[in-house]
Amino acid sequence: MFENITLFLILSASSVAVTGMVLLFLRKRAILDHPNHRSSHKVPTPRGGGIAVTSIILAVWLWQLGPDGALLDYLPLGVGFLLAGMSWLDDIYDLSAKIRFLAQLVLTGMSLPWVFQHGIPLEAYLPVWLIAILIILAWTAFINFFNFMDGIDGISGVEAIGIGLGFTLITLSSAQSASNPFPTFELAPGLLIAAATAGFLIWNWHPAKIFLGDVGSIPLGYFLGGLLLVLAARGEWAAAIILPGYYLTDAGLTLLKRIIRREKIWEAHRDHYYQRAVRSGHSHARVSLMIALTNCGLIILAGWSVAAPYYALAAAAALIGLLIFWMNSRHAEKSRGALHD
């Protein structure tokens, strides 16, 4: 256990250092995210810190696989690199949403063999071709959900850490952990993602000195989505739903409301529940901390779901519902006050 903690701290410290160097580069090149009417920040902030997170994940993942790794386990590295490159161009030049979405569909489709080597979710109920289509759509949706939710200081960091650690702990405790694509606990993919993101979070905590940018949020959404699909492929489907439960709920409910209002769902907005909480007066740090605490509960429930999936899902829904209620309560009070005025 001591070795595991040591490696986590080394990777986190490396991420802190690399993020600091990336911050200097972004400032020098004036690659900044300027506030607008949809933003939750007030000062221009360097955007592109995900270069550090993604680089560490790719480098350490490749190093652990080495020259003798299974061929399919290199696949996420290539796709992650391509997504990072495309997203970096989007951070600088604002690529077309259609181009980005089509590229994500193609790249997640290319990644299916990596997931299917662990099993095929729902194989007993649906034909494989339909499962493949559903996974491509769900994976691409998750990538974009993760990107859309990256709207306040610290939020994506605490979410990535929660999912990464949850995946690692469930993989270790599962009787099927021998099928883990990484043979050692020390550098399991979930732990690697959590450590790399924890180092970045030091710089991204409120008030943030640097933002992930698409170059960070898109690859993170891809890697985390892939790990959740691996859980589902192993039969731990409830855990795959519970771990990202808050992000899925906030993004899903917001998307549904925007569709009902016939808004352009691909355009930036400030309608997420976490954004409502900030607008109503809660600080970025308080909201992100509440999400982190909720994720701690979700990790415990995800572990329980291996033995009692439906009870764990019900408890997770209640926990997430409490968080959403807290986020929306002060906003609702202000809205009622404005009506009375």
Coordinates of C-alpha atoms in Angstrom, one line a residue:
M1 CA 0.0 0.0 0.0
F2 CA 2.9 2.4 0.8
E3 CA 4.3 1.9 -2.7
N4 CA 0.9 2.7 -4.2
I5 CA 0.6 5.9 -2.3
T6 CA 4.1 6.9 -3.1
L7 CA 3.6 6.3 -6.8
F8 CA 0.3 8.3 -6.7
L9 CA 2.1 11.2 -5.0
I10 CA 5.0 11.1 -7.5
L11 CA 2.6 11.2 -10.5
S12 CA 0.6 14.0 -8.9
A13 CA 3.8 16.0 -8.2
S14 CA 4.9 15.5 -11.8
S15 CA 1.5 16.8 -12.9
V16 CA 1.9 19.9 -10.7
A17 CA 5.3 20.6 -12.3
V18 CA 4.3 20.0 -15.9
T19 CA 1.1 22.1 -15.5
G20 CA 3.2 24.9 -14.1
M21 CA 5.4 24.8 -17.2
V22 CA 2.4 24.7 -19.5
L23 CA 0.9 27.7 -17.7
L24 CA 4.1 29.7 -18.4
F25 CA 3.8 28.7 -22.1
L26 CA 0.1 29.6 -22.4
R27 CA 0.7 33.0 -20.7
K28 CA 3.6 33.7 -23.0
R29 CA 1.5 32.9 -26.1
A30 CA -1.5 34.7 -24.7
I31 CA -3.7 31.7 -25.1
L32 CA -6.5 32.8 -22.8
D33 CA -10.1 32.1 -22.1
H34 CA -11.8 35.5 -22.1
P35 CA -15.0 35.9 -20.0
N36 CA -18.3 36.4 -21.7
H37 CA -22.0 36.5 -20.7
R38 CA -22.0 32.7 -20.4
S39 CA -18.8 32.4 -18.4
S40 CA -18.6 31.6 -14.7
H41 CA -15.2 33.4 -14.4
K42 CA -14.4 37.1 -14.5
V43 CA -10.8 37.5 -15.6
P44 CA -8.9 36.1 -18.6
T45 CA -7.4 32.8 -17.7
P46 CA -4.9 30.6 -19.6
R47 CA -6.7 27.8 -21.4
G48 CA -5.0 24.5 -22.3
G49 CA -3.8 23.0 -19.1
G50 CA -5.1 19.7 -20.3
I51 CA -1.8 19.4 -22.3
A52 CA -0.1 18.5 -19.0
V53 CA -2.8 16.0 -17.9
T54 CA -3.1 14.3 -21.2
S55 CA 0.7 14.1 -21.8
I56 CA 1.3 12.5 -18.4
I57 CA -1.5 10.0 -19.0
L58 CA -0.3 9.0 -22.4
A59 CA 3.4 8.9 -21.4
V60 CA 2.9 6.8 -18.3
W61 CA 0.3 4.5 -19.9
L62 CA 2.7 3.8 -22.8
W63 CA 5.6 3.3 -20.4
Q64 CA 3.7 0.8 -18.4
L65 CA 2.6 -1.2 -21.4
G66 CA 6.2 -1.2 -22.8
P67 CA 7.1 -3.0 -26.0
D68 CA 5.4 -6.3 -25.0
G69 CA 1.9 -5.0 -24.2
A70 CA -1.1 -6.4 -25.8
L71 CA -1.8 -4.7 -29.2
L72 CA -5.3 -3.7 -28.3
D73 CA -4.1 -1.9 -25.2
Y74 CA -2.2 0.6 -27.3
L75 CA -5.4 1.5 -29.1
P76 CA -6.7 4.0 -26.5
L77 CA -3.3 5.8 -26.6
G78 CA -3.5 6.5 -30.3
V79 CA -7.1 7.6 -30.1
G80 CA -6.4 9.7 -27.0
F81 CA -3.5 11.4 -28.8
L82 CA -5.7 12.2 -31.9
L83 CA -8.5 13.6 -29.7
A84 CA -6.0 15.7 -27.8
G85 CA -4.5 17.1 -31.1
M86 CA -7.9 17.9 -32.6
S87 CA -9.1 19.5 -29.3
W88 CA -5.9 21.6 -29.1
L89 CA -6.7 22.9 -32.6
D90 CA -10.3 23.6 -31.4
D91 CA -9.0 25.5 -28.4
I92 CA -7.0 27.8 -30.7
Y93 CA -9.1 28.0 -33.9
D94 CA -12.6 27.0 -32.9
L95 CA -13.3 24.0 -35.2
S96 CA -16.8 23.3 -36.5
A97 CA -19.0 21.4 -34.0
K98 CA -20.0 19.0 -36.8
I99 CA -16.4 18.1 -37.6
R100 CA -15.6 17.5 -33.9
F101 CA -18.7 15.3 -33.4
L102 CA -18.1 13.2 -36.5
A103 CA -14.4 12.7 -35.6
Q104 CA -15.4 11.6 -32.1
L105 CA -17.9 9.1 -33.5
V106 CA -15.2 7.6 -35.8
L107 CA -12.6 7.5 -33.0
T108 CA -14.8 5.9 -30.4
G109 CA -15.9 3.3 -33.1
M110 CA -12.2 2.5 -33.6
S111 CA -11.9 1.9 -29.9
L112 CA -14.6 -0.7 -29.6
P113 CA -12.1 -3.7 -29.9
W114 CA -10.4 -2.5 -26.7
V115 CA -13.7 -2.5 -24.8
F116 CA -14.9 -5.8 -26.3
Q117 CA -11.8 -7.7 -25.3
H118 CA -13.2 -7.5 -21.7
G119 CA -16.7 -8.6 -22.7
I120 CA -19.7 -7.2 -24.6
P121 CA -22.3 -5.5 -22.5
L122 CA -25.9 -6.6 -23.1
E123 CA -24.8 -9.4 -25.4
A124 CA -27.5 -11.6 -24.1
Y125 CA -30.2 -9.1 -25.1
L126 CA -29.2 -7.3 -28.2
P127 CA -27.3 -8.1 -31.5
V128 CA -23.6 -7.1 -31.4
W129 CA -24.0 -4.6 -34.2
L130 CA -26.7 -2.7 -32.3
I131 CA -24.6 -2.8 -29.1
A132 CA -21.7 -1.3 -31.1
I133 CA -23.8 1.5 -32.3
L134 CA -25.3 2.2 -28.9
I135 CA -21.8 2.2 -27.3
I136 CA -20.4 4.6 -29.9
L137 CA -23.3 7.0 -29.3
A138 CA -23.1 6.7 -25.5
W139 CA -19.3 7.1 -25.4
T140 CA -19.4 10.1 -27.7
A141 CA -22.2 11.6 -25.6
F142 CA -20.2 11.1 -22.4
I143 CA -17.1 12.8 -24.0
N144 CA -19.2 15.9 -24.7
F145 CA -21.0 15.7 -21.4
F146 CA -17.7 15.8 -19.6
N147 CA -16.6 18.8 -21.8
F148 CA -19.9 20.7 -21.2
M149 CA -19.6 20.2 -17.5
D150 CA -16.2 21.7 -17.3
G151 CA -17.5 25.2 -16.4
I152 CA -16.3 26.2 -12.9
D153 CA -13.0 25.9 -11.1
G154 CA -12.1 22.4 -9.9
I155 CA -15.2 20.6 -11.1
S156 CA -13.7 18.3 -13.7
G157 CA -10.7 17.6 -11.5
V158 CA -12.8 16.3 -8.6
E159 CA -15.0 14.3 -11.1
A160 CA -12.0 12.7 -12.8
I161 CA -10.4 11.8 -9.5
G162 CA -13.7 10.3 -8.2
I163 CA -14.2 8.1 -11.3
G164 CA -10.6 7.1 -11.6
L165 CA -10.3 6.1 -7.9
G166 CA -13.6 4.4 -8.0
F167 CA -12.7 2.3 -11.1
T168 CA -9.4 1.3 -9.4
L169 CA -10.9 0.2 -6.1
I170 CA -13.7 -1.7 -7.8
T171 CA -11.3 -3.4 -10.2
L172 CA -9.1 -4.5 -7.2
S173 CA -12.0 -5.8 -5.2
S174 CA -13.7 -7.6 -8.0
A175 CA -13.2 -11.3 -8.5
Q176 CA -12.6 -10.5 -12.2
S177 CA -9.7 -8.1 -11.5
A178 CA -7.3 -10.6 -13.2
S179 CA -8.8 -9.3 -16.5
N180 CA -7.5 -5.8 -15.8
P181 CA -5.6 -4.6 -18.9
F182 CA -2.9 -3.3 -16.6
P183 CA -1.3 -6.2 -14.6
T184 CA -0.3 -4.1 -11.5
F185 CA -2.3 -2.0 -9.1
E186 CA 0.4 0.7 -8.9
L187 CA -0.2 2.0 -12.4
A188 CA -3.8 0.9 -13.0
P189 CA -5.4 3.3 -15.6
G190 CA -7.9 4.7 -13.1
L191 CA -5.2 5.5 -10.6
L192 CA -3.1 7.1 -13.3
I193 CA -5.9 9.4 -14.4
A194 CA -6.7 10.3 -10.8
A195 CA -3.1 11.2 -10.0
A196 CA -2.5 13.2 -13.2
T197 CA -5.7 15.2 -12.6
A198 CA -5.0 15.7 -8.9
G199 CA -1.7 17.5 -9.8
F200 CA -3.6 19.7 -12.2
L201 CA -6.3 20.5 -9.6
I202 CA -3.7 22.3 -7.5
W203 CA -3.6 25.0 -10.2
N204 CA -7.3 24.7 -11.2
W205 CA -8.8 25.1 -7.7
H206 CA -10.6 28.4 -7.1
P207 CA -9.4 30.9 -8.0
A208 CA -8.2 29.0 -11.0
K209 CA -4.8 30.0 -12.5
I210 CA -5.4 27.7 -15.5
F211 CA -8.2 25.9 -17.3
L212 CA -8.2 22.4 -18.8
G213 CA -9.5 23.5 -22.2
D214 CA -10.8 21.0 -24.7
V215 CA -7.4 19.5 -25.0
G216 CA -7.9 18.2 -21.5
S217 CA -11.7 17.7 -21.1
I218 CA -12.2 15.8 -24.4
P219 CA -9.4 13.2 -23.8
L220 CA -10.4 12.8 -20.2
G221 CA -14.0 12.2 -21.2
Y222 CA -12.7 9.6 -23.7
F223 CA -10.5 7.8 -21.2
L224 CA -13.0 7.8 -18.3
G225 CA -15.8 6.8 -20.6
G226 CA -13.7 3.9 -21.8
L227 CA -13.0 2.7 -18.2
L228 CA -16.7 2.9 -17.4
L229 CA -17.4 0.8 -20.5
V230 CA -14.8 -1.7 -19.3
L231 CA -16.7 -2.0 -16.0
A232 CA -19.9 -2.6 -17.8
A233 CA -18.3 -5.2 -20.1
R234 CA -17.1 -7.1 -17.0
G235 CA -20.6 -7.2 -15.6
E236 CA -20.3 -4.3 -13.2
W237 CA -22.9 -2.2 -15.0
A238 CA -24.4 -0.6 -12.0
A239 CA -21.0 0.8 -10.9
A240 CA -20.5 2.2 -14.4
I241 CA -23.7 4.2 -13.9
I242 CA -23.1 5.2 -10.3
L243 CA -19.6 6.6 -10.5
P244 CA -20.4 9.3 -13.1
G245 CA -23.9 9.6 -11.7
Y246 CA -23.8 13.3 -10.8
Y247 CA -22.3 14.4 -14.2
L248 CA -24.8 12.2 -16.1
T249 CA -27.7 13.6 -14.1
D250 CA -26.8 17.3 -14.4
A251 CA -25.8 17.1 -18.0
G252 CA -28.8 14.9 -18.9
L253 CA -31.5 16.9 -17.2
T254 CA -30.0 20.2 -18.6
L255 CA -29.9 18.7 -22.1
L256 CA -33.5 17.5 -21.9
K257 CA -34.7 21.0 -20.8
R258 CA -32.8 22.7 -23.6
I259 CA -34.3 20.2 -26.2
I260 CA -37.8 21.0 -24.9
R261 CA -37.1 24.7 -25.2
R262 CA -35.8 24.1 -28.7
E263 CA -32.4 25.6 -28.0
K264 CA -29.2 24.8 -29.9
I265 CA -27.8 22.1 -27.6
W266 CA -24.2 22.4 -29.0
E267 CA -23.9 26.1 -28.0
A268 CA -22.4 27.2 -24.6
H269 CA -24.8 28.2 -21.9
R270 CA -25.2 28.6 -18.1
D271 CA -28.1 26.3 -17.4
H272 CA -26.3 23.5 -15.6
Y273 CA -27.3 23.0 -11.9
Y274 CA -23.7 23.6 -10.7
Q275 CA -23.8 26.9 -12.7
R276 CA -27.1 27.8 -11.0
A277 CA -25.5 27.2 -7.6
V278 CA -22.6 29.6 -8.4
R279 CA -24.9 32.2 -9.8
S280 CA -27.0 32.1 -6.7
G281 CA -24.0 32.9 -4.5
H282 CA -22.2 29.7 -3.7
S283 CA -18.4 29.9 -4.4
H284 CA -16.7 27.7 -7.0
A285 CA -14.8 26.0 -4.2
R286 CA -17.9 25.2 -2.2
V287 CA -19.8 23.7 -5.2
S288 CA -16.8 21.6 -6.3
L289 CA -16.3 20.4 -2.7
M290 CA -19.9 19.3 -2.5
I291 CA -19.5 17.4 -5.7
A292 CA -16.3 15.8 -4.3
L293 CA -18.1 14.7 -1.1
T294 CA -21.0 13.3 -3.2
N295 CA -18.5 11.4 -5.3
C296 CA -17.0 9.8 -2.1
G297 CA -20.5 8.5 -1.4
L298 CA -20.9 7.3 -4.9
I299 CA -17.6 5.4 -4.8
I300 CA -18.9 3.5 -1.7
L301 CA -22.2 2.8 -3.4
A302 CA -20.5 1.7 -6.6
G303 CA -18.5 -0.8 -4.5
W304 CA -21.8 -2.0 -2.9
S305 CA -23.4 -2.3 -6.3
V306 CA -21.2 -5.3 -7.1
A307 CA -23.3 -7.3 -4.5
A308 CA -26.6 -5.3 -4.6
P309 CA -26.9 -3.3 -7.8
Y310 CA -30.5 -2.2 -7.6
Y311 CA -30.3 -1.1 -4.0
A312 CA -27.0 0.8 -4.7
L313 CA -28.6 2.5 -7.7
A314 CA -31.6 3.7 -5.6
A315 CA -29.3 5.0 -2.9
A316 CA -27.1 6.8 -5.5
A317 CA -30.2 8.4 -7.1
A318 CA -31.2 9.7 -3.7
L319 CA -27.7 11.1 -3.0
I320 CA -27.5 12.8 -6.4
G321 CA -31.0 14.1 -5.9
L322 CA -30.0 15.8 -2.6
L323 CA -27.0 17.4 -4.3
I324 CA -29.2 18.7 -7.2
F325 CA -31.7 20.0 -4.7
W326 CA -29.0 21.9 -2.8
M327 CA -27.6 23.4 -6.0
N328 CA -31.0 24.5 -7.1
S329 CA -32.6 25.6 -3.8
R330 CA -31.0 29.1 -3.5
H331 CA -31.5 29.7 -7.2
A332 CA -35.2 28.9 -6.8
E333 CA -35.5 31.2 -3.8
K334 CA -33.9 34.1 -5.8
S335 CA -36.3 33.4 -8.7
R336 CA -39.3 33.6 -6.4
G337 CA -38.0 36.7 -4.8
A338 CA -37.5 38.4 -8.2
L339 CA -41.1 37.5 -9.1
H340 CA -42.4 39.0 -5.8
D341 CA -40.4 42.2 -6.5

